[in-house]
Coordinates of C-alpha atoms in Angstrom, one line a residue:
M67 CA 118.4 83.0 20.4
T68 CA 120.4 82.7 23.5
A69 CA 121.4 79.4 25.0
T70 CA 120.3 78.9 28.5
L71 CA 122.5 78.8 30.7
T72 CA 122.3 76.4 34.0
S73 CA 124.8 76.6 36.7
G74 CA 126.7 79.0 34.9
K75 CA 127.6 76.4 32.3
P76 CA 126.4 76.1 28.4
A77 CA 123.5 74.3 27.7
F78 CA 125.0 72.5 24.8
K79 CA 128.6 71.1 23.8
P80 CA 129.9 71.7 20.0
A81 CA 129.5 68.6 18.1
F82 CA 133.1 68.9 16.0
K83 CA 136.7 68.6 17.3
P84 CA 138.4 71.8 17.3
R85 CA 140.6 72.3 13.7
H86 CA 143.6 72.4 15.7
S87 CA 143.2 69.8 17.7
A88 CA 143.1 67.5 14.5
E89 CA 146.3 69.0 12.9
G90 CA 148.4 68.5 16.1
G91 CA 147.4 65.3 15.7
Q92 CA 148.8 64.9 12.5
G93 CA 151.9 66.9 13.5
R94 CA 152.8 64.1 15.7
H95 CA 152.1 61.6 13.5
A96 CA 154.4 63.2 10.5
L97 CA 156.8 63.7 13.3
L98 CA 156.9 59.8 13.9
F99 CA 157.4 59.3 10.7
L100 CA 160.1 61.7 10.0
L101 CA 162.1 60.4 13.1
P102 CA 164.3 57.7 11.6
A103 CA 165.3 60.3 8.9
V104 CA 166.4 62.8 11.3
L105 CA 168.1 60.3 13.6
G106 CA 170.2 59.0 10.5
F107 CA 170.8 62.6 9.5
A108 CA 172.1 63.9 12.6
A109 CA 174.0 60.9 13.2
F110 CA 175.8 60.6 9.8
Y111 CA 175.6 63.9 8.7
L112 CA 175.1 66.5 11.6
Y113 CA 177.7 65.0 14.3
P114 CA 180.5 64.1 11.7
S115 CA 180.1 68.0 10.5
A116 CA 180.6 69.1 13.9
R117 CA 183.2 66.8 14.8
G118 CA 185.3 67.4 11.3
L119 CA 184.8 71.2 12.7
W120 CA 186.1 70.6 15.8
L121 CA 189.0 68.9 14.3
S122 CA 190.0 71.2 12.2
L123 CA 191.1 73.8 15.1
T124 CA 193.2 70.9 17.1
D125 CA 196.2 69.3 16.3
W126 CA 195.6 65.6 16.5
N127 CA 198.1 62.4 15.6
L128 CA 194.9 59.6 16.4
L129 CA 197.1 58.7 19.4
S130 CA 197.1 61.2 21.9
D131 CA 194.4 63.7 22.9
P132 CA 193.5 66.3 20.2
E133 CA 195.6 69.8 21.3
F134 CA 193.3 72.7 20.7
V135 CA 195.0 75.1 18.1
A136 CA 192.5 77.8 17.1
L137 CA 193.0 78.8 13.3
D138 CA 196.4 77.9 13.2
N139 CA 195.5 74.9 10.9
Y140 CA 193.8 77.4 8.6
G141 CA 196.7 80.0 8.6
E142 CA 199.2 77.1 7.4
L143 CA 196.8 76.3 4.6
A144 CA 197.2 79.8 3.4
T145 CA 200.8 79.3 2.9
D146 CA 201.1 75.6 1.6
P147 CA 202.2 75.3 -1.9
L148 CA 201.1 72.0 -1.8
F149 CA 197.6 72.3 -0.9
W150 CA 197.4 74.7 -3.9
K151 CA 199.0 73.0 -6.0
A152 CA 196.4 69.8 -5.4
L153 CA 193.3 72.7 -5.9
L154 CA 194.8 73.5 -9.7
L155 CA 195.4 69.9 -10.1
T156 CA 191.9 69.3 -8.9
G157 CA 190.8 72.2 -11.6
Y158 CA 192.7 70.6 -13.8
N159 CA 191.0 67.5 -14.0
T160 CA 188.0 68.4 -13.7
A161 CA 188.5 71.1 -17.0
L162 CA 189.3 67.6 -18.3
N163 CA 186.3 65.5 -17.7
L164 CA 183.7 68.2 -18.2
V165 CA 184.9 68.9 -21.5
G166 CA 185.4 65.1 -22.6
Q167 CA 182.3 64.1 -20.8
L168 CA 179.5 66.7 -21.7
S169 CA 180.8 66.7 -25.5
L170 CA 180.7 62.7 -25.7
A171 CA 177.6 62.3 -23.4
L172 CA 175.5 65.2 -25.8
L173 CA 176.8 63.4 -28.7
L174 CA 175.6 59.9 -27.7
A175 CA 172.1 61.4 -26.2
A176 CA 171.3 63.5 -29.6
L177 CA 172.1 60.4 -31.3
M178 CA 169.9 58.0 -29.3
H179 CA 167.2 60.8 -28.9
R180 CA 167.3 61.4 -32.7
L181 CA 168.3 57.7 -34.5
T182 CA 167.3 54.8 -31.7
K183 CA 165.9 54.1 -28.8
S184 CA 167.6 50.5 -28.1
V185 CA 167.2 49.1 -24.5
V186 CA 170.1 47.2 -25.2
L187 CA 172.5 50.3 -26.2
R188 CA 171.4 52.1 -22.8
A189 CA 172.3 49.4 -21.2
T190 CA 175.7 49.2 -22.7
L191 CA 176.6 52.5 -22.1
L192 CA 175.7 52.5 -18.2
L193 CA 178.1 49.5 -17.8
P194 CA 181.1 51.1 -17.3
W195 CA 179.9 53.1 -14.6
L196 CA 178.1 50.1 -12.9
V197 CA 182.1 48.8 -12.2
P198 CA 183.7 49.5 -9.0
N199 CA 186.0 52.5 -9.7
V200 CA 188.8 50.5 -8.1
A201 CA 188.5 47.4 -10.6
T202 CA 188.4 49.9 -13.5
A203 CA 191.3 51.8 -12.3
L204 CA 193.7 48.5 -12.2
L205 CA 191.8 47.4 -15.8
W206 CA 193.3 50.5 -17.2
L207 CA 196.4 50.3 -15.1
W208 CA 197.3 47.0 -17.0
L209 CA 196.0 48.1 -20.3
L210 CA 198.4 51.2 -20.1
D211 CA 201.3 50.0 -18.8
A212 CA 204.4 50.9 -20.3
N213 CA 206.0 47.9 -21.3
L214 CA 203.2 45.1 -21.1
G215 CA 200.1 47.3 -21.6
F216 CA 197.6 46.2 -25.0
V217 CA 197.6 49.9 -25.6
N218 CA 201.4 50.8 -26.3
Q219 CA 201.6 46.9 -27.6
L220 CA 199.2 48.6 -30.2
L221 CA 200.9 51.3 -30.7
D222 CA 204.3 49.8 -31.3
A223 CA 203.0 47.6 -34.0
M224 CA 201.3 50.4 -36.2
G225 CA 204.9 51.6 -35.9
M226 CA 203.9 54.3 -33.4
S227 CA 206.2 56.0 -30.3
T228 CA 204.9 54.5 -27.2
H229 CA 203.6 56.1 -24.0
G230 CA 204.3 55.7 -20.2
F231 CA 200.9 57.1 -19.2
F232 CA 200.7 57.2 -15.9
N233 CA 204.3 57.7 -15.5
S234 CA 204.9 61.0 -17.4
P235 CA 204.4 64.1 -15.5
A236 CA 202.7 65.6 -18.6
E237 CA 200.6 62.7 -19.4
A238 CA 199.2 61.2 -16.1
M239 CA 196.6 63.3 -15.2
P240 CA 195.3 63.6 -18.7
S241 CA 195.3 59.6 -18.7
V242 CA 193.5 60.1 -15.5
A243 CA 190.9 62.3 -16.6
A244 CA 190.7 59.8 -19.8
V245 CA 190.0 56.6 -17.6
T246 CA 187.4 58.6 -15.6
T247 CA 185.4 60.0 -18.5
W248 CA 185.3 56.6 -20.5
A249 CA 183.5 55.3 -16.7
S250 CA 181.1 58.3 -16.4
V251 CA 180.4 59.0 -20.2
G252 CA 177.6 56.4 -20.5
Y253 CA 175.9 57.8 -17.3
V254 CA 175.7 60.9 -18.0
A255 CA 174.8 60.7 -21.4
L256 CA 171.5 58.5 -19.9
L257 CA 170.9 61.9 -17.7
L258 CA 171.1 64.0 -20.6
Y259 CA 168.8 61.6 -22.6
A260 CA 166.1 61.6 -20.3
G261 CA 166.2 65.2 -20.3
M262 CA 165.6 65.3 -24.4
L263 CA 162.8 62.9 -23.7
Q264 CA 160.8 65.5 -21.8
I265 CA 161.2 68.1 -24.6
P266 CA 157.9 67.9 -26.8
S267 CA 158.0 66.3 -30.2
S268 CA 156.2 69.2 -31.0
V269 CA 158.7 71.3 -31.0
Y270 CA 160.9 69.3 -33.3
E271 CA 158.0 68.8 -36.1
A272 CA 157.5 72.9 -36.2
A273 CA 161.3 73.1 -36.6
S274 CA 161.6 70.7 -39.3
M275 CA 158.8 72.5 -41.2
D276 CA 160.7 75.6 -41.0
G277 CA 163.6 73.6 -42.6
A278 CA 166.0 73.2 -39.9
G279 CA 168.7 70.6 -40.0
E280 CA 169.7 68.4 -37.3
V281 CA 172.8 70.7 -36.3
R282 CA 170.6 73.8 -36.2
T283 CA 167.8 71.9 -34.3
F284 CA 170.0 70.8 -31.5
F285 CA 172.0 74.4 -31.0
R286 CA 168.9 76.1 -31.0
I287 CA 166.5 74.2 -29.5
T288 CA 167.5 70.9 -27.7
L289 CA 170.3 72.8 -26.0
P290 CA 168.2 75.8 -24.1
L291 CA 165.5 73.6 -23.6
L292 CA 168.2 71.2 -21.3
R293 CA 169.7 73.7 -19.8
P294 CA 168.0 72.6 -16.2
V295 CA 169.5 68.8 -16.7
L296 CA 172.9 70.3 -17.9
A297 CA 172.7 72.4 -14.6
L298 CA 172.6 69.1 -12.7
V299 CA 175.0 67.4 -14.7
L300 CA 177.5 70.1 -14.5
V301 CA 177.0 70.2 -10.9
V302 CA 177.4 66.5 -10.1
S303 CA 180.0 66.3 -12.5
V304 CA 182.1 69.0 -10.6
I305 CA 181.4 67.2 -7.6
G306 CA 182.7 64.2 -8.6
C307 CA 185.7 65.4 -10.1
F308 CA 186.5 67.0 -7.3
Q309 CA 186.0 63.9 -5.3
I310 CA 188.4 61.8 -7.5
F311 CA 190.4 59.3 -5.3
D312 CA 190.2 55.6 -5.9
T313 CA 191.8 55.8 -9.9
I314 CA 194.8 58.4 -8.5
A315 CA 195.4 55.5 -5.3
V316 CA 195.6 52.8 -7.4
A317 CA 196.8 54.0 -10.4
T318 CA 199.6 56.9 -9.8
K319 CA 199.7 57.2 -6.1
G320 CA 199.9 61.0 -6.6
G321 CA 202.7 60.8 -8.6
P322 CA 204.8 61.3 -10.8
V323 CA 206.6 63.7 -8.8
N324 CA 203.0 65.1 -7.2
A325 CA 201.8 65.3 -10.7
T326 CA 198.5 63.7 -9.9
K327 CA 198.1 64.7 -6.1
V328 CA 194.5 65.9 -6.2
I329 CA 192.9 67.5 -3.2
Y330 CA 191.5 64.3 -1.9
Y331 CA 194.3 62.2 -2.3
Y332 CA 196.5 65.2 -0.8
I333 CA 193.8 65.0 2.5
Y334 CA 194.1 61.5 2.8
Q335 CA 197.9 61.3 2.7
E336 CA 197.7 64.1 5.6
A337 CA 195.3 62.0 7.6
F338 CA 196.5 58.5 7.3
T339 CA 200.3 58.9 6.3
H340 CA 201.3 61.6 8.3
F341 CA 199.0 61.3 10.8
R342 CA 198.2 65.0 10.8
M343 CA 193.8 64.8 11.2
G344 CA 193.1 68.1 12.5
Y345 CA 195.1 69.7 9.2
A346 CA 193.4 67.3 6.8
A347 CA 190.0 68.0 8.7
A348 CA 190.8 71.9 7.7
M349 CA 191.4 71.2 4.2
A350 CA 188.4 69.1 4.1
L351 CA 186.4 71.6 5.2
S352 CA 187.8 74.2 3.0
L353 CA 186.9 71.8 -0.1
V354 CA 183.1 71.8 1.6
L355 CA 183.1 76.0 1.3
I356 CA 184.5 75.4 -2.6
L357 CA 182.3 73.3 -3.7
G358 CA 179.1 74.9 -2.2
L359 CA 180.3 78.5 -3.8
L360 CA 181.1 76.3 -7.2
T361 CA 177.7 74.9 -6.9
W362 CA 176.1 78.5 -6.2
V363 CA 177.5 79.9 -9.2
Q364 CA 176.7 77.2 -11.4
M365 CA 173.3 77.3 -10.2
R366 CA 173.0 81.0 -10.6
L367 CA 174.7 81.2 -13.9
M368 CA 172.3 78.2 -15.7
R369 CA 169.3 79.6 -14.2
A370 CA 168.4 75.9 -13.4
S371 CA 165.4 76.7 -11.6
D372 CA 163.8 78.2 -14.9
S373 CA 162.5 76.0 -17.7
D374 CA 161.9 77.3 -21.4
L375 CA 159.3 74.7 -21.6
G376 CA 157.3 77.0 -19.7

């Protein structure tokens, strides 16, 4: 049937609105709700990042106007022995922390998962992580003091030799790593414990029926099925270790003889002690690239997006 035309116009109008009109309205509403987050991201991430990139190409002492020097700061980085030493010390601290944190956290998580699910125990494990880093550093600075510290007093009472934990170039970085591990291991253990709770109990029941013991079950079932959570923990732990600053600033101030001058503390010194903001910005951006590369490598090696639970 052909619609009757009057004055060249159709005799009827559609009784529904076009689909694209409704979708356009929903899109505008979505953008309206996203606007605060977009503005916050632009103000606190995009602008500082762009500003940092610009500063890394300048020579600026906070007092005079920035002077454009192109890639000179990056060229200086390549030949700065203190920068490379700071990176090596940061890597050393990261390795010490990862070994200590993951070993203890896996043990604690497995014990909680297989033996007890006490809420009080979980809250107790989280307490050191909730204490501010500066307070933690001060606490251990007093405990490990070479003369009056409780730990050295205890060692002396047991007839053992005392140690200048934060005053010895050989012991300073392991001591800092031990403090960081003590503060973070409970939080990491709870992350791993949460991952273990996602593993179906039927898997453990089948392993038990096959005669597998606790140790074999842990290495053959728990660890492989925990891989996505382990990948997350590794990424977060590596980034956190590279960002260590509070403990160093309070306990050692980069000493003795630069034995604990990690990359974050070196950036801070160059920016606010030597007033070389451009050089500090270049180091900061280099650190961002390094962390991005490390994160990508970890995610690929750990196959974080794949789960054996199927």
